[in-house]
Coordinates of C-alpha atoms in Angstrom, one line a residue:
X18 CA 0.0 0.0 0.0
X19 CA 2.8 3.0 1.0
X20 CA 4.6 2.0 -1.8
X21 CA 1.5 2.4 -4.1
X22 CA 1.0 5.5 -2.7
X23 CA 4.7 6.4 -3.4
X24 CA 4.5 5.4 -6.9
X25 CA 1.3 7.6 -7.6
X26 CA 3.1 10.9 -5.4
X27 CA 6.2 10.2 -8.1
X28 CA 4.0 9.9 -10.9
X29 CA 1.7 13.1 -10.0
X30 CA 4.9 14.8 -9.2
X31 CA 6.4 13.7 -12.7
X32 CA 3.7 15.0 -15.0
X33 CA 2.9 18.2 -12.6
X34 CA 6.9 18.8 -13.9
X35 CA 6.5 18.2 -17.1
X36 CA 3.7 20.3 -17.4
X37 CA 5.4 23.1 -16.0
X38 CA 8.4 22.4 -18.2
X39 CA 6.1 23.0 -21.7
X40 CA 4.7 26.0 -20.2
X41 CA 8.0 27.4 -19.6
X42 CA 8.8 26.3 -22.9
X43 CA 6.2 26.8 -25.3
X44 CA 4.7 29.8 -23.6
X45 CA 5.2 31.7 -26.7
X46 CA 3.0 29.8 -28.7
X47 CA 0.4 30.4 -25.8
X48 CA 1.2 34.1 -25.7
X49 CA 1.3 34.2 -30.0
X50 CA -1.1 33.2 -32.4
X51 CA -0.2 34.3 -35.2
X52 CA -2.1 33.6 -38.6
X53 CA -0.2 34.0 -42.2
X54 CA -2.6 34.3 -44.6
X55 CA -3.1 38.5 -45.4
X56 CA -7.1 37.2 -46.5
X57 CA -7.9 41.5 -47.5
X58 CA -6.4 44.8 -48.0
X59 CA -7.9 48.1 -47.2
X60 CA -8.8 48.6 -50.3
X61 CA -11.6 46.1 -50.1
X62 CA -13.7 48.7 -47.7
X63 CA -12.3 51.8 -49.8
X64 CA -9.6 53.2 -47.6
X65 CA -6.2 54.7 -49.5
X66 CA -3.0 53.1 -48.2
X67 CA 0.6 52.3 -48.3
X68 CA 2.3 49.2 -48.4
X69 CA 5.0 49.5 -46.0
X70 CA 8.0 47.3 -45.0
X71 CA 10.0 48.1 -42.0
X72 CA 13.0 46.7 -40.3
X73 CA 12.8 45.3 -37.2
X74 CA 16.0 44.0 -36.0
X75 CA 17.3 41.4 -38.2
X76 CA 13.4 41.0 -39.4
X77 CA 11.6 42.8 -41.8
X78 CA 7.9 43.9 -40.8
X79 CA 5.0 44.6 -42.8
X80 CA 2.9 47.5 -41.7
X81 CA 0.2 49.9 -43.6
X82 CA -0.1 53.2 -43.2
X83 CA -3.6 54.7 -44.1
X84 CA -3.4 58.1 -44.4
X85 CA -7.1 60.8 -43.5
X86 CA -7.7 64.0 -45.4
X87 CA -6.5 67.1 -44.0
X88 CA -5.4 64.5 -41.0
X89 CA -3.1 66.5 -37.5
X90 CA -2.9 63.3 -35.7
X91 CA -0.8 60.0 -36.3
X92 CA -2.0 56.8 -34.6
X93 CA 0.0 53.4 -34.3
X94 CA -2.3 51.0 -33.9
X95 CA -0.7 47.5 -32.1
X96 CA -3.3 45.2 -32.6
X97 CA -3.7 41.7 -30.2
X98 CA -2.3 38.4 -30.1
X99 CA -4.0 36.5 -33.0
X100 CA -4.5 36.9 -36.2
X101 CA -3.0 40.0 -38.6
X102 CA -3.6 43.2 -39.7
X103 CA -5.8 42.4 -42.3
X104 CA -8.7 41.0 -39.9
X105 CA -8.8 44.7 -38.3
X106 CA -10.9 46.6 -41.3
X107 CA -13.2 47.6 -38.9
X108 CA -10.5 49.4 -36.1
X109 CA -9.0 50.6 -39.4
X110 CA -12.3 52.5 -41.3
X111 CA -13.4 53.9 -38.0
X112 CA -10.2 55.4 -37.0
X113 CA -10.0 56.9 -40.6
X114 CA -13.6 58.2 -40.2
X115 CA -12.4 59.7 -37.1
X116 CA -9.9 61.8 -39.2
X117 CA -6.7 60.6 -37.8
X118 CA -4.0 58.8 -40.0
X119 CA -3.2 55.3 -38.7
X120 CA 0.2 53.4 -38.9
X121 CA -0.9 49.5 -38.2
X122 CA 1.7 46.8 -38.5
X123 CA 2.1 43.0 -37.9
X124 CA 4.8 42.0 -35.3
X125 CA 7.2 39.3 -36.3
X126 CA 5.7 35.5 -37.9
X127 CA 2.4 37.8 -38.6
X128 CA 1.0 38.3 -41.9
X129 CA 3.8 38.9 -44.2
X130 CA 6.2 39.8 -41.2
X131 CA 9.4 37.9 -41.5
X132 CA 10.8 35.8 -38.1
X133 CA 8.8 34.7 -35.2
X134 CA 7.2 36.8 -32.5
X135 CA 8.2 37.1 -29.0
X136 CA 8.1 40.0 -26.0
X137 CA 11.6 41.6 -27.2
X138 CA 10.9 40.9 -30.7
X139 CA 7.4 42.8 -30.4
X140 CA 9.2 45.5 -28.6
X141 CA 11.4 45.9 -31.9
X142 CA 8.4 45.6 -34.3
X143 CA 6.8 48.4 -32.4
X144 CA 10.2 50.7 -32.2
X145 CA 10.2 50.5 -36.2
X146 CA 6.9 51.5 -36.6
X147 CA 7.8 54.7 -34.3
X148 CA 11.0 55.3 -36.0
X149 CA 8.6 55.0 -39.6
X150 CA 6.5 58.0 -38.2
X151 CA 9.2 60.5 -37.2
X152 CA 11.6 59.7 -39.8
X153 CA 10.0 58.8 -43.1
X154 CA 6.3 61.0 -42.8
X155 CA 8.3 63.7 -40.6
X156 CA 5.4 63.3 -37.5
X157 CA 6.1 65.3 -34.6
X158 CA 6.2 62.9 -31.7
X159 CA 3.4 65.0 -29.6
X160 CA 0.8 64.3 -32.8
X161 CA 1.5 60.5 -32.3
X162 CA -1.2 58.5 -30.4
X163 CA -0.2 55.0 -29.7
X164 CA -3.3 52.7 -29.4
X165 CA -3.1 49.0 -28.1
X166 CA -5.8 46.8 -28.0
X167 CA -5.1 43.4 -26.1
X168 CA -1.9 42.0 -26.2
X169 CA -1.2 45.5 -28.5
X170 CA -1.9 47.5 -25.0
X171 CA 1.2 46.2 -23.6
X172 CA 3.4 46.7 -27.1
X173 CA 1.9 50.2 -26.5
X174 CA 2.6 50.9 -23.2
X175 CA 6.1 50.0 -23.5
X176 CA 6.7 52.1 -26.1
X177 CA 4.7 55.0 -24.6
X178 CA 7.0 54.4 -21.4
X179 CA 10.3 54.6 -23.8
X180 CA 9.0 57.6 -26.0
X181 CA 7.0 60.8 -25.5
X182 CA 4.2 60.5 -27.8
X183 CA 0.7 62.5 -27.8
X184 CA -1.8 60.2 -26.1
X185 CA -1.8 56.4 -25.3
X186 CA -4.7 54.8 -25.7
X187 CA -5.3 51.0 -23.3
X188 CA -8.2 49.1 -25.0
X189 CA -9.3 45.9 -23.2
X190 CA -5.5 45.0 -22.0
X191 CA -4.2 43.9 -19.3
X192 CA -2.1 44.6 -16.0
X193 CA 1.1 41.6 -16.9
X194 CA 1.3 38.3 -18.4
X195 CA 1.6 36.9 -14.6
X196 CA -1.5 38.2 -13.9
X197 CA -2.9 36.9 -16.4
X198 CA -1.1 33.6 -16.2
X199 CA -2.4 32.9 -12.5
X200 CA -5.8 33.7 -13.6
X201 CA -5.3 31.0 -16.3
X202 CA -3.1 28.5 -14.3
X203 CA -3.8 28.9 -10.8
X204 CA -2.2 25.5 -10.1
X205 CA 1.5 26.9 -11.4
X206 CA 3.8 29.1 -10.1
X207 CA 3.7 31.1 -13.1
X208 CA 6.1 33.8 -11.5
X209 CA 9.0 31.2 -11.6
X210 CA 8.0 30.2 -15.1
X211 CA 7.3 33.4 -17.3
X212 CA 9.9 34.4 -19.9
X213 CA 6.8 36.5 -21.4
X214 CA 6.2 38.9 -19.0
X215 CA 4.8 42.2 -20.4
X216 CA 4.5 44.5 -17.4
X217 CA 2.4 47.1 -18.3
X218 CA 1.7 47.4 -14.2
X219 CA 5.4 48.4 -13.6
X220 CA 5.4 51.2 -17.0
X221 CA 2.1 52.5 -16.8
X222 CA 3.1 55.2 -14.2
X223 CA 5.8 56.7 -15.5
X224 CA 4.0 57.8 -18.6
X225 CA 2.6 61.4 -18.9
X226 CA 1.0 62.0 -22.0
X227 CA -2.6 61.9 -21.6
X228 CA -3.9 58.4 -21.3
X229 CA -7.9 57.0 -22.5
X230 CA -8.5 53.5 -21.2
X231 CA -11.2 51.1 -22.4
X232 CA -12.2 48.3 -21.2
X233 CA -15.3 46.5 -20.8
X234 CA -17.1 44.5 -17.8
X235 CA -18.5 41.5 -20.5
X236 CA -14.7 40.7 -21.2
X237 CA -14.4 36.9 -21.1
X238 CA -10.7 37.0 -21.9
X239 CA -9.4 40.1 -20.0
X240 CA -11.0 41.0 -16.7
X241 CA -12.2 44.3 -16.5
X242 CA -10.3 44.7 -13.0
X243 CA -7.1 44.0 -15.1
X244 CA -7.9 47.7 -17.1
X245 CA -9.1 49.3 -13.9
X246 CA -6.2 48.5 -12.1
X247 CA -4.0 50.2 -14.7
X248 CA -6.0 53.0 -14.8
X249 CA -5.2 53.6 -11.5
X250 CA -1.9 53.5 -11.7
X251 CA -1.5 56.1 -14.0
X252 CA -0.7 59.5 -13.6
X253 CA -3.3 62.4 -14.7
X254 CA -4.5 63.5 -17.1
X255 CA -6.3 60.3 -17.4
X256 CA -9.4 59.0 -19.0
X257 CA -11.3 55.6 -18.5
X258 CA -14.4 54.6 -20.3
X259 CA -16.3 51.6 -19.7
X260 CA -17.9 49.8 -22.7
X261 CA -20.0 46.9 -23.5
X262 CA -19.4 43.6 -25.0
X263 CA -17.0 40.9 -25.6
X264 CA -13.3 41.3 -25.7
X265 CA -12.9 40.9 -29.4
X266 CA -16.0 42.5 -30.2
X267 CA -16.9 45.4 -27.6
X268 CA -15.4 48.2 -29.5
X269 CA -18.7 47.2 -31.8
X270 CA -21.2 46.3 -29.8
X271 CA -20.4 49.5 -28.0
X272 CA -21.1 51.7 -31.1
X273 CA -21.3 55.6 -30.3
X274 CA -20.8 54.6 -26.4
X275 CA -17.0 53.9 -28.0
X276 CA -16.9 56.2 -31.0
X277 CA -17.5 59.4 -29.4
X278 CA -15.4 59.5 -26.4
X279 CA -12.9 58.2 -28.8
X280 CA -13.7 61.2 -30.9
X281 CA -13.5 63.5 -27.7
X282 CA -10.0 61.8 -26.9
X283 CA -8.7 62.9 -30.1
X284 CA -10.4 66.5 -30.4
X285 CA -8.7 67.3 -27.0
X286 CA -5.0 65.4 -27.9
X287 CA -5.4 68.2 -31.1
X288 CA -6.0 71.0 -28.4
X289 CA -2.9 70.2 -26.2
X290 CA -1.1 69.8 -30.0
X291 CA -2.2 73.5 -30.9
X292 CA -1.5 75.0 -27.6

């Protein structure tokens, strides 16, 4: 009998270490899920752009820049963790009925982005796009607003922390990836195992451009606590805005309950530009 019970302690022990061996190693294909296939343009919903290709490191990114008539504001737009850029026409047409121009790129492994993602990689990705802005359209940094939505929030917010751009905008992210991982995996000590750590917690405060976060309570992905406590974290001026629907699709469901604080956000980022 004890040594059944020592042979099924060694076994539970054995596969509880193996699991947290793959999660420690394959945590990137958790964190990234990248998709390949570029299935539309923005052509297809009648939006003027640019093919651009930037370089990353020792990758080269693909990005489009989709410029708005008589435009003052810039945004980079860091989109989540699956897909590519081309299944975010909607975020792309609104934003361009909003007036601004918008700078959206795929990090490493995504769409026609060369190399595989990870955290530093997407921190490079993120930089070109930046250095795109400033150098080659001649954007002043203060008519920049970086938006992340997701995963993106946390691209975002590291840049913001390394930069000083316009405005920031935090759209249904979250506080770090170890927040999120013990939400997921209570049973691990995810601490110990995260090489993906995105700590938007630890950056958030040291930013002091003005800051809009969205986030809403029907999230079934991110918990709405997760944006709240990063809201509060942040310095003033300060913005958050509490919307409706599911995490991929709130920004919606939400319709003018999203566009027109949006729309405010912007109007008063122009203000501070003129002033």
């Amino acid at each position: 009998m004890r040594k059944a019970v020592g042979t099924a302690l060694f076994i539970t022990c054995a596969v509880y270490a193996g699991l947290c061996l793959s999660l420690y190693v394959f945590q990137e294909r958790i964190a990234f899920v990248p998709s390949k296939s570029v299935v539309t343009t923005p052509q297809a919903v009648g939006l003027v752009y640019e093919d651009v290709y930037l370089s990353a490191g020792d990758e080269r990114i693909h990005a489009w820049y989709v410029p708005a008539k008589s435009a003052r504001l810039s945004v980079l737009f860091c989109h989540g963790n699956a897909g590519n850029i081309s299944h975010r026409l909607e975020t792309l047409s609104l934003l361009n009925s909003l007036g601004v121009n918008t700078l959206i790129f795929d990090y490493a492994g995504y769409g026609l982005s060369d190399g595989k993602p990870s955290e530093a990689q997407t921190y490079r990705d993120v930089e070109a796009a930046w250095r795109f802005l400033i150098e080659d359209k001649s954007v002043d940094p203060g008519a920049i607003v970086l938006f992340g939505r997701s995963l993106g929030g946390a691209v975002a917010t590291w840049i913001a922390a390394k930069e000083e751009p316009g405005a920031l905008i935090l759209e249904s992210t979250f506080v770090s990836i170890i927040a999120m991982g013990k939400k997921m995996y209570p049973i691990f000590p995810v601490r110990l195992l995260a090489r993906v750590r995105y700590d938007s917690a630890a950056l958030i405060e040291k930013i002091k451009s003005p800051k809009l976060f969205i986030h809403s309570r029907d999230d079934e992905t991110i918990p709405f606590d997760h944006g709240a406590a990063l809201y509060s974290k942040a310095q003033e001026p300060k913005i958050f805005v509490e919307i409706r629907g599911s995490h991929n699709a709130g920004f919606l469901d939400s319709g003018r309950d999203y566009i027109v604080p949006l729309q405010s956000f912007f109007r008063m980022v122009e203000s501070r530009l003129a002033s």
